[in-house]
Tab-separated table of C-alpha atoms and ligand atoms in Angstrom:
chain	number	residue	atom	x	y	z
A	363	UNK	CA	85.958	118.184	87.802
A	364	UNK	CA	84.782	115.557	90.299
A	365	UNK	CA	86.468	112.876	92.469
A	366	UNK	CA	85.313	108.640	92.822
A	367	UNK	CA	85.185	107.422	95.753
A	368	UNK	CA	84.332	103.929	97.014
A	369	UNK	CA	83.045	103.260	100.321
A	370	UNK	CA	81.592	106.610	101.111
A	371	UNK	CA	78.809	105.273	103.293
A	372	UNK	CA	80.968	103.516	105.858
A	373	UNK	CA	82.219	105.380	108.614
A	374	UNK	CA	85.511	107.308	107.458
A	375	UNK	CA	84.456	107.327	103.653
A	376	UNK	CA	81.160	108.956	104.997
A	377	UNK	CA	82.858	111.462	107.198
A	378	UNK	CA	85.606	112.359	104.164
A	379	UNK	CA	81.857	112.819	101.712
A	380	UNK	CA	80.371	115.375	103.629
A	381	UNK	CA	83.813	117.126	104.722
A	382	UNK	CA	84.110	116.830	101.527
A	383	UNK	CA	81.266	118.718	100.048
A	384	UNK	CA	81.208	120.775	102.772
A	385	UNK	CA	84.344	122.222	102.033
A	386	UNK	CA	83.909	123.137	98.407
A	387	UNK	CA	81.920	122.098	95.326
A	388	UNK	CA	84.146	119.877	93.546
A	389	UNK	CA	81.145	116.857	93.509
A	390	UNK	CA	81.640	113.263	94.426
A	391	UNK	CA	80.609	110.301	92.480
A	392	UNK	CA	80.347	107.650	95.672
A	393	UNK	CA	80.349	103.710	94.807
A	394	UNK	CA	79.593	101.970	97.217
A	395	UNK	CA	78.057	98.455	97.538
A	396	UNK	CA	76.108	99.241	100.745
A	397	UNK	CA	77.043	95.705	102.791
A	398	UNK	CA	76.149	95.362	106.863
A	399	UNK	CA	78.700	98.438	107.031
A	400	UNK	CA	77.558	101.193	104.398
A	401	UNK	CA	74.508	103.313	106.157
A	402	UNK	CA	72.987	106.407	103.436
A	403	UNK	CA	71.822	107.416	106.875
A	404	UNK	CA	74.800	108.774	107.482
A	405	UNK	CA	74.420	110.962	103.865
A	406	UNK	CA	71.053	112.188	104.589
A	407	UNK	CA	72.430	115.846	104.930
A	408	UNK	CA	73.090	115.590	101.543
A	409	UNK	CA	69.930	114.575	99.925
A	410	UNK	CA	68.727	116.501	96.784
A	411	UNK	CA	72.545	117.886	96.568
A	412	UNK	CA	73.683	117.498	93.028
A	413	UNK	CA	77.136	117.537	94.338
A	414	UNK	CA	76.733	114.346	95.128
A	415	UNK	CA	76.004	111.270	93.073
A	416	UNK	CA	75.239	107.846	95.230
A	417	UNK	CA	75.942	105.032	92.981
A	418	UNK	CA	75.009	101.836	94.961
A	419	UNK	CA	77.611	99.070	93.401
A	420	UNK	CA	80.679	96.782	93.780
A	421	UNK	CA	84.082	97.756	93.204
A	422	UNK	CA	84.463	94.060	91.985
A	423	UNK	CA	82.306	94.918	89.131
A	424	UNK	CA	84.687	96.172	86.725
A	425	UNK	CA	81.688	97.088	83.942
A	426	UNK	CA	80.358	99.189	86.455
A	427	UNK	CA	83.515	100.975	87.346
A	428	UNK	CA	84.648	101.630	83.605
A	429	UNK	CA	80.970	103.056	82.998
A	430	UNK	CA	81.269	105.540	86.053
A	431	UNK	CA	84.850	106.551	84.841
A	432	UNK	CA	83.586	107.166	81.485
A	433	UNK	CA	80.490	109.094	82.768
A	434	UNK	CA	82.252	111.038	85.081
A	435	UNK	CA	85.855	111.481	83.996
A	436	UNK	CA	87.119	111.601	87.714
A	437	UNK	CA	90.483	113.727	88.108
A	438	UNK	CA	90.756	111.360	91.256
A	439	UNK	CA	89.874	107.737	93.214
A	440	UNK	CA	89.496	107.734	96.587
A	441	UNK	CA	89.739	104.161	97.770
A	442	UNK	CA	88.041	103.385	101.446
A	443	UNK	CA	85.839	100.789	100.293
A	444	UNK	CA	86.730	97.460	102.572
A	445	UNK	CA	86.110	94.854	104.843
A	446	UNK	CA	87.293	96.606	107.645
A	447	UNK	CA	86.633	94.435	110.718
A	448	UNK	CA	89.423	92.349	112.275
A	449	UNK	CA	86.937	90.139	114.250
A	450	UNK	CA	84.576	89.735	110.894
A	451	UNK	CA	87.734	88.714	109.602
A	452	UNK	CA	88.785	85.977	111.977
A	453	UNK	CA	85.369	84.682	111.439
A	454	UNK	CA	84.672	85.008	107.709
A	455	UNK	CA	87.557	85.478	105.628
A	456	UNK	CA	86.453	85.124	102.178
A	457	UNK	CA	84.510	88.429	101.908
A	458	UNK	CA	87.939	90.294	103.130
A	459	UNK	CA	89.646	88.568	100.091
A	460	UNK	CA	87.077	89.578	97.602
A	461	UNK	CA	86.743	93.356	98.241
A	462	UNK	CA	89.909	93.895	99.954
A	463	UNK	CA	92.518	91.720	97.415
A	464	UNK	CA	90.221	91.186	94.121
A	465	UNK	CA	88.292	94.645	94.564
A	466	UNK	CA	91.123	96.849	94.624
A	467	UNK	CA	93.021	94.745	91.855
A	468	UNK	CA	89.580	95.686	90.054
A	469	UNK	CA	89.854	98.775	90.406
A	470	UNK	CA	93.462	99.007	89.501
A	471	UNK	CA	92.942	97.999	85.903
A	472	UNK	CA	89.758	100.490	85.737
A	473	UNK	CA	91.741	103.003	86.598
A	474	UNK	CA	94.684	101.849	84.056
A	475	UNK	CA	92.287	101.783	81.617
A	476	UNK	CA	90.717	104.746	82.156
A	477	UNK	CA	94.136	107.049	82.793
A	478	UNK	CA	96.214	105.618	80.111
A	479	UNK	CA	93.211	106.938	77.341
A	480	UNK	CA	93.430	110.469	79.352
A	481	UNK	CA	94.913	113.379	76.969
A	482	UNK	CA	98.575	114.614	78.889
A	483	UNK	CA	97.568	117.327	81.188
A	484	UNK	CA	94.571	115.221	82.710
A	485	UNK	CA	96.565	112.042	82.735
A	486	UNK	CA	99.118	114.170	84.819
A	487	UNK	CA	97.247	115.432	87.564
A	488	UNK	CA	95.120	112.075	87.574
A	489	UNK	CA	95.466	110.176	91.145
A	490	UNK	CA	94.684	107.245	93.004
A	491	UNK	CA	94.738	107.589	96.587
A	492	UNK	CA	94.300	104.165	98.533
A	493	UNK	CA	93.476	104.597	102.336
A	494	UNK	CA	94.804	101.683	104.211
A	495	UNK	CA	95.856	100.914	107.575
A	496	UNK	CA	98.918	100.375	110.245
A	497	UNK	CA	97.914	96.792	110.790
A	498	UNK	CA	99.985	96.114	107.417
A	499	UNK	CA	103.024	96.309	109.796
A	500	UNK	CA	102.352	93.935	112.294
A	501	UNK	CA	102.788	94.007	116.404
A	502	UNK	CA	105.099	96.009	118.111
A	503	UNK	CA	106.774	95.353	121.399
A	504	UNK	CA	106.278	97.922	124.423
A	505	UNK	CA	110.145	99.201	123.590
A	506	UNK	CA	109.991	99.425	119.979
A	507	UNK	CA	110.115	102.610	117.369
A	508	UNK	CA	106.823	103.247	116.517
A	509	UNK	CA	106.024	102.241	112.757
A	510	UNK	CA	107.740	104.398	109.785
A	511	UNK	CA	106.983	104.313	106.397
A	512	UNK	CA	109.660	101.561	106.029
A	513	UNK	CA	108.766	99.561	108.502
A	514	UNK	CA	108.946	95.244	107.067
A	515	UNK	CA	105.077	94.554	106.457
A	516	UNK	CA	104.084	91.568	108.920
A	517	UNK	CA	100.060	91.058	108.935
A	518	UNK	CA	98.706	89.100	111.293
A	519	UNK	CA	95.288	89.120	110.837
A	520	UNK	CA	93.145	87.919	107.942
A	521	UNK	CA	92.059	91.479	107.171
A	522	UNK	CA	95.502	93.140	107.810
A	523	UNK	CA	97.095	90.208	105.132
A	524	UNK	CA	94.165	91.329	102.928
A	525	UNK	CA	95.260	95.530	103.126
A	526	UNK	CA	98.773	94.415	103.083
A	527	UNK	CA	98.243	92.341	99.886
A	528	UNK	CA	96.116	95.407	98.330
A	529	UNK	CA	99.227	97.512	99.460
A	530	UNK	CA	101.660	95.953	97.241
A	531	UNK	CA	99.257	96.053	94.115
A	532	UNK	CA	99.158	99.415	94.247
A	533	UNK	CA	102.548	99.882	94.860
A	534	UNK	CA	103.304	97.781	91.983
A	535	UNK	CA	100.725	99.055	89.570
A	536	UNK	CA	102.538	102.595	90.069
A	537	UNK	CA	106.141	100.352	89.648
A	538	UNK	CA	104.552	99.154	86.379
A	539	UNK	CA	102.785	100.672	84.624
A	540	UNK	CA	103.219	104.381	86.592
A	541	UNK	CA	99.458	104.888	87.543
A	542	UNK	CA	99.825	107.777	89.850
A	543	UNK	CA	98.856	105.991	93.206
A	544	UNK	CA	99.045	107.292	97.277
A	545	UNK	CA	98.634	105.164	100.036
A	546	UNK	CA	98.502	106.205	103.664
A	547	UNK	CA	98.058	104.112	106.059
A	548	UNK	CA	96.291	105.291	108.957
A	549	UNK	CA	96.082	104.215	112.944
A	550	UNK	CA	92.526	103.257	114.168
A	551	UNK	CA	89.863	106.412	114.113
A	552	UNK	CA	86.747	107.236	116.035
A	553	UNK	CA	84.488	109.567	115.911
A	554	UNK	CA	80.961	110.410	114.659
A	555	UNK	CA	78.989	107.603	112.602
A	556	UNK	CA	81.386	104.384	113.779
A	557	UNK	CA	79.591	101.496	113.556
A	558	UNK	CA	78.876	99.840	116.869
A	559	UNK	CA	80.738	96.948	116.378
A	560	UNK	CA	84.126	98.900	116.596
A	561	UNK	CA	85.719	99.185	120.140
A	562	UNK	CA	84.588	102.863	120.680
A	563	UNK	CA	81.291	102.887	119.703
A	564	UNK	CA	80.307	99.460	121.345
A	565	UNK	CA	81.330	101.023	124.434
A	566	UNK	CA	79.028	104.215	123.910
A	567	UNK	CA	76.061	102.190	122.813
A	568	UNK	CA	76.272	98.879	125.192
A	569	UNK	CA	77.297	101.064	128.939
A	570	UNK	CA	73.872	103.845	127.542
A	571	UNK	CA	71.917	99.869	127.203
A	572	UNK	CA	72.873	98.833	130.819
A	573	UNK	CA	75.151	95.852	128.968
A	574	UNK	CA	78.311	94.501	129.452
A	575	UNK	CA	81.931	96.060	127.938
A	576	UNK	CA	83.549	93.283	126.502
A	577	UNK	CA	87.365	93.729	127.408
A	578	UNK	CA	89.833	91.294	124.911
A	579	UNK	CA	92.474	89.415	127.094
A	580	UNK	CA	93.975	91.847	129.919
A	581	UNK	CA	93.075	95.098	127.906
A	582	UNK	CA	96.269	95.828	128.208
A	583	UNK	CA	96.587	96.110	124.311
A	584	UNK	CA	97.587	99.489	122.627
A	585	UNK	CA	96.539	101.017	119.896
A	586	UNK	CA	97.164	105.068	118.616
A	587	UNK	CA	93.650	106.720	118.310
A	588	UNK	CA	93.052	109.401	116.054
A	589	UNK	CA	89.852	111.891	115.507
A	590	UNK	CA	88.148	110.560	111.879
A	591	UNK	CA	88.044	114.247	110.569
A	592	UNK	CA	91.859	114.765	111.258
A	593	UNK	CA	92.115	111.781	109.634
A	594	UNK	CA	90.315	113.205	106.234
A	595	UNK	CA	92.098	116.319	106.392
A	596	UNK	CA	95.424	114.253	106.237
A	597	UNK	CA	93.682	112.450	103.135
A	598	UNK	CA	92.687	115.678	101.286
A	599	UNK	CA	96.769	116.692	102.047
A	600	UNK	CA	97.691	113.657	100.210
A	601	UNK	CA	95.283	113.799	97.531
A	602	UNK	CA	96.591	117.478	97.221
A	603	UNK	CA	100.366	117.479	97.944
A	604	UNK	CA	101.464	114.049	97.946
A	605	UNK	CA	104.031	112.655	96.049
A	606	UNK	CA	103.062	109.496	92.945
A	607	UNK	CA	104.301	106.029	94.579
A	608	UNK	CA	104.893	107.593	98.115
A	609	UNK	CA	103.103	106.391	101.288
A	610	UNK	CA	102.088	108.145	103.892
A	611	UNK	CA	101.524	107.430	107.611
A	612	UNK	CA	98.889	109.235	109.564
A	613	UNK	CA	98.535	108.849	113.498
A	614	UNK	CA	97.061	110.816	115.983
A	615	UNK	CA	100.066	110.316	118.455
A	616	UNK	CA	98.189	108.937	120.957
A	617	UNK	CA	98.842	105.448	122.192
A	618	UNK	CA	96.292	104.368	124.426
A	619	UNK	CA	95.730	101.241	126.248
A	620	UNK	CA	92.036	99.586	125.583
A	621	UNK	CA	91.110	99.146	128.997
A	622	UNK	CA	92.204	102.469	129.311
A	623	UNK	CA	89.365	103.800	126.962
A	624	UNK	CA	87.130	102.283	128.094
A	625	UNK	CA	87.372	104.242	131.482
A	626	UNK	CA	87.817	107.088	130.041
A	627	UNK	CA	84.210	106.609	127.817
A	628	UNK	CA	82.985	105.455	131.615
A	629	UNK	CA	83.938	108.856	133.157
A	630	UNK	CA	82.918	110.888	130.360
A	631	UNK	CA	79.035	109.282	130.496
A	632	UNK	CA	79.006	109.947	134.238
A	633	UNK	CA	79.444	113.510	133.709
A	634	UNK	CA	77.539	113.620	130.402
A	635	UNK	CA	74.415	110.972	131.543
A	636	UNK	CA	74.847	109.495	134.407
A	637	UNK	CA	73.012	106.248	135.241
A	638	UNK	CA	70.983	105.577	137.993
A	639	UNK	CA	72.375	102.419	138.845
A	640	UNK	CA	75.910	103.528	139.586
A	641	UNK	CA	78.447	104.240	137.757
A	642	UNK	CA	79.366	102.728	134.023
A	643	UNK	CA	82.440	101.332	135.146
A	644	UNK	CA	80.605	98.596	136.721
A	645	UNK	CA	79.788	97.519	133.148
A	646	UNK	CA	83.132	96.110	132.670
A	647	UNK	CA	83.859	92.461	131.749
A	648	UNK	CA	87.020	91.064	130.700
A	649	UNK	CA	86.695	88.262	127.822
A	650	UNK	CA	88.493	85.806	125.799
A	651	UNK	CA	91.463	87.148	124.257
A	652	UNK	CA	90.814	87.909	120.031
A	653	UNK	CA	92.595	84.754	118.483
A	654	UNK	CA	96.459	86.197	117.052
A	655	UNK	CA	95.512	89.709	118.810
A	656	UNK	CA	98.331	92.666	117.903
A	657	UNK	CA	99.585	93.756	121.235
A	658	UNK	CA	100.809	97.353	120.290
A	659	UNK	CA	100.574	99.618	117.283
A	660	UNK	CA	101.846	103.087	117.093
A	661	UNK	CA	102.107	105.589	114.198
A	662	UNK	CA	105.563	108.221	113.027
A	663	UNK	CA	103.714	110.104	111.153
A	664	UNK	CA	106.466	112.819	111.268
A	665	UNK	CA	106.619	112.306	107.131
A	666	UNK	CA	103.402	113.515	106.495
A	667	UNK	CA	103.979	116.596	109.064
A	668	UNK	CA	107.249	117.528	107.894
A	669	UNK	CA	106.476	117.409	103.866
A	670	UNK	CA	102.836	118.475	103.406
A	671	UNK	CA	102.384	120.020	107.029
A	672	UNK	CA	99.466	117.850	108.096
A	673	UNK	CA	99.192	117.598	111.796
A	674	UNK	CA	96.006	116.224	113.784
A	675	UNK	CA	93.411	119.287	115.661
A	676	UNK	CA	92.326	117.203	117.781
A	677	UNK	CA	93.966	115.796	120.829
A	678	UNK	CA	92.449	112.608	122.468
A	679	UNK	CA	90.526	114.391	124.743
A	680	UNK	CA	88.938	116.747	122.833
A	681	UNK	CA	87.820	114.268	120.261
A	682	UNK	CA	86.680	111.242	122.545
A	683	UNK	CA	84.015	114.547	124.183
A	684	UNK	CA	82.922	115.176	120.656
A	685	UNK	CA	82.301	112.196	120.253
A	686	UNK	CA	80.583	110.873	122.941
A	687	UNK	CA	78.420	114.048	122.736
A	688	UNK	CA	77.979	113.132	119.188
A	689	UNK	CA	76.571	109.460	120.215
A	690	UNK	CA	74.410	111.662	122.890
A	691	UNK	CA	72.516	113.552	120.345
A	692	UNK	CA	72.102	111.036	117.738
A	693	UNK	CA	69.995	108.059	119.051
A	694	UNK	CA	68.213	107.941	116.097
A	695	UNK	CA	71.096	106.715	113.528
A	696	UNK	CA	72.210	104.183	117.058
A	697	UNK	CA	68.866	102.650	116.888
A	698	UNK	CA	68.714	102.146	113.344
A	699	UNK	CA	71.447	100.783	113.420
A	700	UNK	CA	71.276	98.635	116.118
A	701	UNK	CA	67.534	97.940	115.073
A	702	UNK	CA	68.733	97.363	111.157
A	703	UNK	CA	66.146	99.815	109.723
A	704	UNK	CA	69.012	102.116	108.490
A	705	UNK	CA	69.348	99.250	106.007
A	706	UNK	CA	66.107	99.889	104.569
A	707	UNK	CA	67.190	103.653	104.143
A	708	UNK	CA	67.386	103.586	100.479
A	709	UNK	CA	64.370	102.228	99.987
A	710	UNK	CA	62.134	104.192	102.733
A	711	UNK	CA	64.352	107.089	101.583
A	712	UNK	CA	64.209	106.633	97.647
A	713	UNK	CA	61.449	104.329	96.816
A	714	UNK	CA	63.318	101.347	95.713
A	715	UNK	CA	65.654	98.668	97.683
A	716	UNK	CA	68.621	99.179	95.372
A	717	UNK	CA	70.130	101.195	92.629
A	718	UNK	CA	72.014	103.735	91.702
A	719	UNK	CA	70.235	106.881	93.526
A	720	UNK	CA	71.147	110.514	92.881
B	833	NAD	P1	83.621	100.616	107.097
B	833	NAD	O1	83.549	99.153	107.271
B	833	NAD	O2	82.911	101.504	108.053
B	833	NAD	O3	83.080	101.016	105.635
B	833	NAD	C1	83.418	100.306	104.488
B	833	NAD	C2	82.485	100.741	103.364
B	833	NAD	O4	82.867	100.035	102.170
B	833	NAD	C3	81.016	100.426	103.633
B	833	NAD	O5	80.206	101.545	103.315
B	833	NAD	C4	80.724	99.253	102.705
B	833	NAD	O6	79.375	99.203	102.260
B	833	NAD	C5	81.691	99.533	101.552
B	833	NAD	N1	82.048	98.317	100.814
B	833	NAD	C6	82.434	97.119	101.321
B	833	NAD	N2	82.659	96.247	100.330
B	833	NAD	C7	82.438	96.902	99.171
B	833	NAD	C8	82.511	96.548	97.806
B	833	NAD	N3	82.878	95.303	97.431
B	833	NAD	N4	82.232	97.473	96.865
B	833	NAD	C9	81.842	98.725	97.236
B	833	NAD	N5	81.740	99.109	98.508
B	833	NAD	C10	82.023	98.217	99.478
B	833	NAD	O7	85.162	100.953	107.028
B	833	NAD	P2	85.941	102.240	107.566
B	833	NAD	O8	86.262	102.036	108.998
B	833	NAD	O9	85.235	103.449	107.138
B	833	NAD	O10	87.306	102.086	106.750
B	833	NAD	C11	87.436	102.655	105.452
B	833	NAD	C12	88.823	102.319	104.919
B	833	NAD	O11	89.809	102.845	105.800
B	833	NAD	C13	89.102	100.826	104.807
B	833	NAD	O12	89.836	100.608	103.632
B	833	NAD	C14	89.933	100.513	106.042
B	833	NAD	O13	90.797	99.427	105.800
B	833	NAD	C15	90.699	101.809	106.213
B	833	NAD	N6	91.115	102.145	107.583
B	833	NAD	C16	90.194	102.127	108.608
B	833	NAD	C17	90.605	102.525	109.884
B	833	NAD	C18	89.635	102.564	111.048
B	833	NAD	O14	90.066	102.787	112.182
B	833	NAD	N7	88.338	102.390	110.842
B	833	NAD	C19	91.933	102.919	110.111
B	833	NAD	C20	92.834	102.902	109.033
B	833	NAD	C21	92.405	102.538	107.773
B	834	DAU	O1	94.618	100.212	113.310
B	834	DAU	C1	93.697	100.537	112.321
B	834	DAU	C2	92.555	99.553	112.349
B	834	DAU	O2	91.771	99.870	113.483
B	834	DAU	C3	91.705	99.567	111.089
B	834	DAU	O3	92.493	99.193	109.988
B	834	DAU	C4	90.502	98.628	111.239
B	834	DAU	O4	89.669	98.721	110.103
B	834	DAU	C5	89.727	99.055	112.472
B	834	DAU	O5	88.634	98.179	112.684
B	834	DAU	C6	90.629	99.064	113.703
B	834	DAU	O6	91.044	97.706	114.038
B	834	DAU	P1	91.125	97.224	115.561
B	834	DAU	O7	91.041	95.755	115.602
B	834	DAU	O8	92.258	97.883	116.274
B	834	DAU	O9	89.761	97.919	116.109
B	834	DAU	P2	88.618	97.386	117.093
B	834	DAU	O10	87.767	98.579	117.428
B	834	DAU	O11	87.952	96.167	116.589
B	834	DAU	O12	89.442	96.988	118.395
B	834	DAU	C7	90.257	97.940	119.057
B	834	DAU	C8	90.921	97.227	120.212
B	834	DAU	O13	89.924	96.926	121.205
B	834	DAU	C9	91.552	95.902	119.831
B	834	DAU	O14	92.744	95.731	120.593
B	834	DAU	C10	90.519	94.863	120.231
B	834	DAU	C11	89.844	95.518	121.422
B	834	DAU	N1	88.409	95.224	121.614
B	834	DAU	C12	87.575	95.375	120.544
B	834	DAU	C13	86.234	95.126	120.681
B	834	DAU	C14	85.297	95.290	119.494
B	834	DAU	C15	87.930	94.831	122.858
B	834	DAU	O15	88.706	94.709	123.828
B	834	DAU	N2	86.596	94.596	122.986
B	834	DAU	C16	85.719	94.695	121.949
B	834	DAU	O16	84.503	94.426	122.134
């Protein structure tokens, strides 16, 4: 038995690998295409570990993707793999397209191909579990009902369009042709190994640099924060529990303003490293507003809670310690990232600038 999963050297896919494997010794085959966002780094526990099989490749390449199914036989797919920033988007749409509209369409047909050949019993535990996000659903208003499964999608951003549209081909490849899909759709994480573009982490890394903290607009825009690990032990509850053709939403239940965090990442460095020249708070900027900017999301996640019993650990304030203590003690993976030498991991780590890599 093993389980597929594609983007499992970004920041959730990476935390979901080693909870993963840390958890049991089911192994993981782990495609993923290594852009600006993928960082082995993060996987460097796991070196040597047969468990796990690094596979550095694009979910667009559907060769490649038959090949690892046929290698591997997979009883599952986990799907993180994405473009997964909004401002990236805004910028650069075409990339989001590609991986997040033609990749998972890819990957689709694979894994048609590769389940309909499957003898009964495998073909009936066989899953496809597609992690998307609450963006699909748009921008709620202070008053409104936060966001249930059934909530009309309405994207606004280039990237959310782009999960939204790989939404509704899995929905419909389970409608169709009954390929045993999951989707949950999750409300933004943080935690250990974010990339420091993400709000969270560019607050850690710039007020510890003595630089400005970028505030969109009035900060006055919400969004529900939850810990990344709570967030893969809802994923491992679908993959386990869930129903074929059911979504799932997964929220922390904690709606939090952005300016907001950002004080409370302020307070939490003066007590945890306090700078000499005052503090953090003075850091603060407010900027130009993101271009079509959600003003409010927030997650019911009372259907995952009340038919598989996942609920998050961690509240808000124990997670946002952990991990700013986590950014703390790892300066090593911050500067490589911020220097770009983690991108030369494979090849300082494994000899070679690309490949697949055990
Ligand atoms: P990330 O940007 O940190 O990581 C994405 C990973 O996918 C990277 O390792 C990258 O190299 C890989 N990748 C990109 N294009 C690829 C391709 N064509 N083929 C193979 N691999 C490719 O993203 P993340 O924050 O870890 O998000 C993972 C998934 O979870 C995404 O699907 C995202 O939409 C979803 N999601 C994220 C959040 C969040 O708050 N970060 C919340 C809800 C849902
Ligand atoms: O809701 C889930 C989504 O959360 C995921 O699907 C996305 O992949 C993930 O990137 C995240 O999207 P957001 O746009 O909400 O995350 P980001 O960290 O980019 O921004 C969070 C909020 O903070 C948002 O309202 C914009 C604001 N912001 C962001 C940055 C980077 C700032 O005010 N300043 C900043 O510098």
């Amino acid at each position: 038995m093993a389980i597929l999963v594609t983007g499992g050297a970004g920041f959730i896919g990476g935390n979901f690998v080693l909870d993963w494997l840390a958890g049991g010794d089911e192994p993981v085959v782990n495609l993923d295409k290594l852009t600006y966002a993928g960082n082995l780094e993060t996987l460097s526990s796991l070196e040597g570990d047969a468990r796990h099989r690094f596979v550095q490749g694009d979910i667009c390449d559907a060769a490649l993707v038959a090949r690892l199914l046929a290698e591997h036989r997979p009883r599952a797919i986990v799907h993180f793999a994405a473009e997964s920033h909004v401002d990236r988007s805004i910028h650069g749409p075409g990339e989001f397209m590609r991986t997040n509209v033609e990749g998972t369409f890819s990957l689709l047909e694979a894994a048609r191909a590769h389940w309909s050949a499957l003898p009964a019993d495998a073909r009936a535990t066989f899953r496809f579990l597609h992690v998307s996000t609450d963006e699909v659903y748009g921008s709620l208003g202070p008053d409104d009902a936060p966001f249930s499964e059934a909530h009309p999608y309405e994207p606004n951003s280039p990237y959310s369009a782009s999960k939204a549209a790989s939404d509704h081909l899995v929905r419909a490849w389970h409608h169709t042709y009954g390929l045993p899909v999951l989707t949950t759709n999750c409300s933004n994480n943080y935690g250990p190994y974010h990339f420091p573009e993400k709000l969270i982490p560019l607050m850690i890394v710039n007020a510890l640099a003595g630089r400005a903290l970028p505030v969109y607009g009035d900060g006055r825009n919400v969004r529900d924060w939850l810990y990344v690990r709570d967030h893969c032990a809802a994923i491992r509850c679908v993959l386990a529990q869930g129903r074929t053709g059911e979504t799932y939403n997964v929220g922390g239940w904690n709606e939090i303003a952005n300016i907001d965090i950002v004080h409370i990442v302020c307070r939490l460095l003066d007590r945890l490293q306090p700078s000499a020249d005052g503090p953090y708070e003075r850091l603060i900027r407010f900027v130009a507003d993101r271009p079509g900017h959600d003003r409010r999301y927030a997650i019911d996640a009372r259907k995952i809670e009340r038919e598989l019993g996942w609920r998050p650990a961690e509240s808000f304030e124990s997670g946002i310690e952990k991990t700013v203590q986590w950014y703390l003690a790892n300066p090593g993976w911050v500067a490589n990232v911020q220097s770009g030498a983690y991108r030369e991991w494979v090849g300082m780590q494994y000899g070679q600038p690309s490949g697949a890599v055990a």
